[in-house]
mmCIF file of C-alpha atoms in Angstrom:
data_model
loop_
_atom_site.group_PDB
_atom_site.id
_atom_site.type_symbol
_atom_site.label_atom_id
_atom_site.label_comp_id
_atom_site.label_asym_id
_atom_site.label_seq_id
_atom_site.Cartn_x
_atom_site.Cartn_y
_atom_site.Cartn_z
ATOM 1 C CA MET A 1 120.144 97.120 104.993
ATOM 2 C CA TYR A 2 121.745 100.272 106.286
ATOM 3 C CA GLY A 3 120.160 103.685 106.332
ATOM 4 C CA GLY A 4 120.847 107.362 106.540
ATOM 5 C CA ILE A 5 119.157 110.725 106.604
ATOM 6 C CA TYR A 6 118.849 113.429 104.018
ATOM 7 C CA SER A 7 116.897 116.664 104.025
ATOM 8 C CA PHE A 8 115.532 119.075 101.471
ATOM 9 C CA SER A 9 113.765 122.413 101.592
ATOM 10 C CA LEU A 10 110.116 122.926 100.700
ATOM 11 C CA ARG A 11 109.726 126.701 100.561
ATOM 12 C CA ARG A 12 110.549 127.650 104.174
ATOM 13 C CA ALA A 13 110.210 124.147 105.606
ATOM 14 C CA THR A 14 112.986 121.616 105.960
ATOM 15 C CA ILE A 15 111.791 118.032 105.815
ATOM 16 C CA GLN A 16 113.945 115.173 107.004
ATOM 17 C CA ASN A 17 113.587 111.790 105.352
ATOM 18 C CA PHE A 18 114.710 108.774 107.306
ATOM 19 C CA PHE A 19 115.836 105.616 105.558
ATOM 20 C CA HIS A 20 115.042 102.964 108.138
ATOM 21 C CA SER A 21 117.661 100.421 109.088
ATOM 22 C CA TYR A 22 116.028 97.023 108.818
ATOM 23 C CA SER A 23 117.467 93.854 110.291
ATOM 24 C CA ASN A 24 116.942 90.467 108.697
ATOM 25 C CA ALA A 25 115.083 87.548 110.271
ATOM 26 C CA LEU A 26 118.159 86.682 112.350
ATOM 27 C CA GLY A 27 118.359 90.194 113.755
ATOM 28 C CA ARG A 28 121.442 91.096 111.738
ATOM 29 C CA PHE A 29 122.074 94.282 109.788
ATOM 30 C CA GLU A 30 123.502 93.108 106.490
ATOM 31 C CA ASP A 31 123.685 94.494 102.981
ATOM 32 C CA THR A 32 120.981 93.031 100.767
ATOM 33 C CA SER A 33 120.971 92.939 96.983
ATOM 34 C CA TYR A 34 117.763 93.136 94.960
ATOM 35 C CA THR A 35 117.125 92.541 91.295
ATOM 36 C CA LEU A 36 115.096 94.924 89.186
ATOM 37 C CA ASN A 37 112.318 92.316 89.190
ATOM 38 C CA ASP A 38 112.369 92.279 93.009
ATOM 39 C CA ILE A 39 112.008 96.055 93.106
ATOM 40 C CA ASN A 40 109.219 96.101 90.526
ATOM 41 C CA TYR A 41 107.359 93.383 92.445
ATOM 42 C CA ALA A 42 107.704 95.321 95.698
ATOM 43 C CA MET A 43 106.399 98.468 94.007
ATOM 44 C CA GLN A 44 103.403 96.565 92.643
ATOM 45 C CA LEU A 45 102.644 95.235 96.125
ATOM 46 C CA GLY A 46 102.936 98.748 97.522
ATOM 47 C CA GLN A 47 100.466 100.088 94.974
ATOM 48 C CA LYS A 48 98.101 97.207 95.727
ATOM 49 C CA ILE A 49 98.242 97.958 99.460
ATOM 50 C CA LYS A 50 97.720 101.668 98.870
ATOM 51 C CA ALA A 51 94.682 100.992 96.685
ATOM 52 C CA LEU A 52 93.214 98.538 99.189
ATOM 53 C CA SER A 53 93.693 100.627 102.273
ATOM 54 C CA PRO A 54 94.693 104.302 102.104
ATOM 55 C CA GLU A 55 96.783 105.527 105.020
ATOM 56 C CA PRO A 56 94.807 108.150 106.967
ATOM 57 C CA VAL A 57 96.426 111.228 108.457
ATOM 58 C CA THR A 58 94.839 113.862 110.655
ATOM 59 C CA GLU A 59 94.040 117.379 109.562
ATOM 60 C CA ASN A 60 96.835 118.668 111.819
ATOM 61 C CA TYR A 61 99.425 117.114 109.520
ATOM 62 C CA LYS A 62 97.801 118.628 106.426
ATOM 63 C CA LEU A 63 97.596 122.000 108.170
ATOM 64 C CA GLU A 64 101.261 121.942 109.165
ATOM 65 C CA LEU A 65 102.204 120.920 105.631
ATOM 66 C CA ASP A 66 100.255 123.878 104.247
ATOM 67 C CA LEU A 67 101.879 126.227 106.749
ATOM 68 C CA ASN A 68 105.375 124.813 106.180
ATOM 69 C CA GLU A 69 105.701 124.129 109.903
ATOM 70 C CA ILE A 70 106.194 120.381 109.988
ATOM 71 C CA SER A 71 107.590 119.391 113.384
ATOM 72 C CA PHE A 72 106.857 115.653 113.347
ATOM 73 C CA SER A 73 106.961 112.901 110.763
ATOM 74 C CA LYS A 74 103.792 111.853 108.980
ATOM 75 C CA ALA A 75 103.580 108.773 111.222
ATOM 76 C CA HIS A 76 103.004 111.026 114.234
ATOM 77 C CA TYR A 77 99.675 112.148 112.787
ATOM 78 C CA ILE A 78 98.235 108.802 111.744
ATOM 79 C CA ASN A 79 94.947 107.970 113.473
ATOM 80 C CA TYR A 80 95.371 104.343 114.572
ATOM 81 C CA ASN A 81 91.635 103.670 114.807
ATOM 82 C CA GLN A 82 91.219 104.628 111.162
ATOM 83 C CA LEU A 83 93.801 102.104 109.991
ATOM 84 C CA SER A 84 92.480 98.950 108.370
ATOM 85 C CA ARG A 85 93.404 95.556 109.762
ATOM 86 C CA ILE A 86 95.924 95.124 106.942
ATOM 87 C CA ARG A 87 97.520 98.518 107.606
ATOM 88 C CA ARG A 88 97.818 97.768 111.324
ATOM 89 C CA ALA A 89 99.477 94.444 110.556
ATOM 90 C CA LEU A 90 101.980 96.178 108.279
ATOM 91 C CA GLN A 91 102.799 98.668 111.039
ATOM 92 C CA PHE A 92 103.657 95.769 113.344
ATOM 93 C CA LEU A 93 105.721 94.204 110.558
ATOM 94 C CA ASN A 94 107.698 97.422 110.255
ATOM 95 C CA GLN A 95 108.456 97.337 113.977
ATOM 96 C CA ALA A 96 109.564 93.703 113.724
ATOM 97 C CA ARG A 97 111.900 94.468 110.849
ATOM 98 C CA SER A 98 113.320 97.540 112.572
ATOM 99 C CA SER A 99 114.459 95.710 115.713
ATOM 100 C CA PRO A 100 117.595 93.537 115.858
ATOM 101 C CA GLN A 101 116.518 92.114 119.230
ATOM 102 C CA LEU A 102 115.070 88.683 118.547
ATOM 103 C CA LEU A 103 112.449 88.657 121.304
ATOM 104 C CA VAL A 104 111.165 92.036 120.137
ATOM 105 C CA LYS A 105 111.163 90.856 116.530
ATOM 106 C CA ILE A 106 109.296 87.646 117.389
ATOM 107 C CA SER A 107 106.765 89.556 119.496
ATOM 108 C CA PHE A 108 105.915 91.951 116.679
ATOM 109 C CA TYR A 109 105.700 89.115 114.154
ATOM 110 C CA VAL A 110 103.143 87.509 116.454
ATOM 111 C CA LEU A 111 101.274 90.821 116.625
ATOM 112 C CA VAL A 112 101.036 90.750 112.826
ATOM 113 C CA LEU A 113 99.279 87.382 113.047
ATOM 114 C CA GLU A 114 97.140 88.449 115.995
ATOM 115 C CA CYS A 115 96.059 91.597 114.178
ATOM 116 C CA LEU A 116 94.987 89.642 111.096
ATOM 117 C CA PHE A 117 93.445 86.580 112.730
ATOM 118 C CA SER A 118 91.834 87.996 115.864
ATOM 119 C CA ALA A 119 88.469 89.616 115.233
ATOM 120 C CA ASN A 120 88.226 91.326 118.625
ATOM 121 C CA ASP A 121 88.115 87.914 120.320
ATOM 122 C CA ALA A 122 87.917 88.038 124.106
ATOM 123 C CA THR A 123 88.674 84.409 125.003
ATOM 124 C CA GLU A 124 90.984 81.607 123.843
ATOM 125 C CA ILE A 125 92.888 84.078 121.676
ATOM 126 C CA ASN A 126 96.056 81.960 121.483
ATOM 127 C CA HIS A 127 94.090 78.881 120.425
ATOM 128 C CA LYS A 128 91.949 80.719 117.885
ATOM 129 C CA ILE A 129 94.846 82.504 116.212
ATOM 130 C CA SER A 130 96.913 79.316 116.037
ATOM 131 C CA GLU A 131 93.977 77.402 114.577
ATOM 132 C CA ARG A 132 93.082 80.078 112.035
ATOM 133 C CA VAL A 133 96.654 80.543 110.822
ATOM 134 C CA ALA A 134 97.086 76.782 110.470
ATOM 135 C CA ILE A 135 93.896 76.431 108.438
ATOM 136 C CA TYR A 136 94.694 79.486 106.319
ATOM 137 C CA VAL A 137 98.211 78.409 105.342
ATOM 138 C CA GLY A 138 98.404 74.640 105.811
ATOM 139 C CA VAL A 139 97.849 72.394 102.789
ATOM 140 C CA ASN A 140 97.165 69.133 104.620
ATOM 141 C CA GLY A 141 96.356 67.852 108.087
ATOM 142 C CA GLU A 142 99.956 67.186 109.066
ATOM 143 C CA GLU A 143 101.139 70.640 108.040
ATOM 144 C CA LYS A 144 98.169 72.334 109.700
ATOM 145 C CA TYR A 145 98.912 70.582 112.992
ATOM 146 C CA LYS A 146 102.590 71.554 112.771
ATOM 147 C CA LEU A 147 101.646 75.187 112.135
ATOM 148 C CA PHE A 148 99.107 75.116 114.958
ATOM 149 C CA LYS A 149 101.766 74.001 117.452
ATOM 150 C CA PHE A 150 104.332 76.470 116.138
ATOM 151 C CA VAL A 151 102.033 79.483 116.396
ATOM 152 C CA LYS A 152 101.003 78.471 119.921
ATOM 153 C CA LYS A 153 104.685 78.271 120.860
ATOM 154 C CA VAL A 154 105.610 81.693 119.476
ATOM 155 C CA TYR A 155 102.477 83.219 121.006
ATOM 156 C CA GLY A 156 103.682 81.882 124.355
ATOM 157 C CA ILE A 157 107.094 83.478 123.803
ATOM 158 C CA ARG A 158 105.469 86.785 122.944
ATOM 159 C CA SER A 159 103.215 86.656 126.024
ATOM 160 C CA LYS A 160 106.112 86.008 128.405
ATOM 161 C CA TYR A 161 108.212 88.751 126.843
ATOM 162 C CA VAL A 162 105.598 91.527 126.846
ATOM 163 C CA HIS A 163 104.640 90.677 130.435
ATOM 164 C CA GLY A 164 108.259 90.875 131.569
ATOM 165 C CA GLN A 165 108.580 87.206 132.507
ATOM 166 C CA MET A 166 111.688 85.053 132.266
ATOM 167 C CA MET A 167 111.940 82.749 129.262
ATOM 168 C CA ASP A 168 112.384 79.018 129.567
ATOM 169 C CA LYS A 169 116.112 78.277 129.648
ATOM 170 C CA LYS A 170 116.143 76.666 126.197
ATOM 171 C CA LEU A 171 114.224 79.554 124.646
ATOM 172 C CA SER A 172 116.697 82.069 126.043
ATOM 173 C CA GLU A 173 119.470 80.754 123.781
ATOM 174 C CA ASN A 174 120.200 83.032 120.850
ATOM 175 C CA ALA A 175 120.645 80.171 118.378
ATOM 176 C CA ILE A 176 117.193 78.780 119.208
ATOM 177 C CA LEU A 177 115.540 82.196 119.005
ATOM 178 C CA SER A 178 117.238 82.820 115.654
ATOM 179 C CA GLU A 179 115.731 79.664 114.173
ATOM 180 C CA ILE A 180 112.295 80.511 115.563
ATOM 181 C CA SER A 181 112.514 84.050 114.206
ATOM 182 C CA LYS A 182 113.581 82.788 110.785
ATOM 183 C CA GLU A 183 110.688 80.321 110.596
ATOM 184 C CA LEU A 184 108.212 82.913 111.860
ATOM 185 C CA ASP A 185 109.490 85.489 109.363
ATOM 186 C CA GLU A 186 108.777 83.060 106.515
ATOM 187 C CA LEU A 187 105.313 82.253 107.867
ATOM 188 C CA VAL A 188 104.404 85.944 108.181
ATOM 189 C CA ARG A 189 105.616 86.557 104.622
ATOM 190 C CA ILE A 190 103.435 83.738 103.257
ATOM 191 C CA VAL A 191 100.421 84.948 105.231
ATOM 192 C CA LEU A 192 100.743 88.597 104.205
ATOM 193 C CA LEU A 193 101.239 87.830 100.522
ATOM 194 C CA LYS A 194 98.141 85.641 100.502
ATOM 195 C CA VAL A 195 96.139 88.234 102.446
ATOM 196 C CA ILE A 196 97.132 91.086 100.120
ATOM 197 C CA LEU A 197 96.974 89.254 96.791
ATOM 198 C CA VAL A 198 94.115 86.793 97.348
ATOM 199 C CA ASP A 199 91.919 87.532 100.360
ATOM 200 C CA SER A 200 92.171 91.260 101.014
ATOM 201 C CA ALA A 201 88.398 91.726 100.800
ATOM 202 C CA ASN A 202 87.841 89.254 103.640
ATOM 203 C CA PHE A 203 90.503 90.796 105.865
ATOM 204 C CA LEU A 204 88.929 94.222 105.414
ATOM 205 C CA LEU A 205 85.603 92.946 106.775
ATOM 206 C CA LYS A 206 84.205 94.092 110.112
ATOM 207 C CA ASP A 207 84.960 91.848 113.092
ATOM 208 C CA GLU A 208 81.655 89.959 113.085
ATOM 209 C CA ALA A 209 81.796 89.166 109.366
ATOM 210 C CA LEU A 210 85.460 88.183 109.589
ATOM 211 C CA THR A 211 84.711 85.820 112.477
ATOM 212 C CA GLU A 212 81.978 84.210 110.393
ATOM 213 C CA TRP A 213 84.434 83.742 107.521
ATOM 214 C CA PHE A 214 86.992 82.179 109.868
ATOM 215 C CA ASN A 215 84.362 79.839 111.310
ATOM 216 C CA SER A 216 83.163 78.769 107.868
ATOM 217 C CA SER A 217 86.736 77.887 106.873
ATOM 218 C CA LEU A 218 86.818 75.278 109.647
ATOM 219 C CA PHE A 219 84.407 73.106 107.673
ATOM 220 C CA LYS A 220 85.895 73.361 104.188
#
């Protein structure tokens, strides 16, 4: 999906609007066609997200808007600590979609999962996230175990990348990374849709309550 820039005047202010260029799961920039139903569904999801978790901005942004002196985009003024867990996850998703570099894309996809399934855990984070994702999405024991191993693998890729370490030779091949990114993209989509449409109340809980909910799901 390609993008561009347009601007318009608001009294004395000129506001630039950026249409982001998003790459697909394989890191390619390609034209994408959507049906009217696709667009309506996306708009409904957007309204659902907005209702669940309003996006906070600081007073500085509102002041600049009033004074017609906007010098940064709205994103510059967002207070990260005021973002809900779901909003933070969607920010990471946006970064994943924006990058064509597969290791960057994979790393931000993993951050989406870590944001949703880590309730300020201090130890065994990789294991806990992998376990929680597997239980949340998997429909049977075999699928849960497969998901558990997959999330552990991509978490390992993310850890090596963000710490500047070399990848294993096999995982440095573009074809392999493309397949991993494609599978991870699908997993993140399934997770986010379920979180937003089914379990949003739980994922908006405070850390302690969310941890309790995760723990209780182990015995269902």
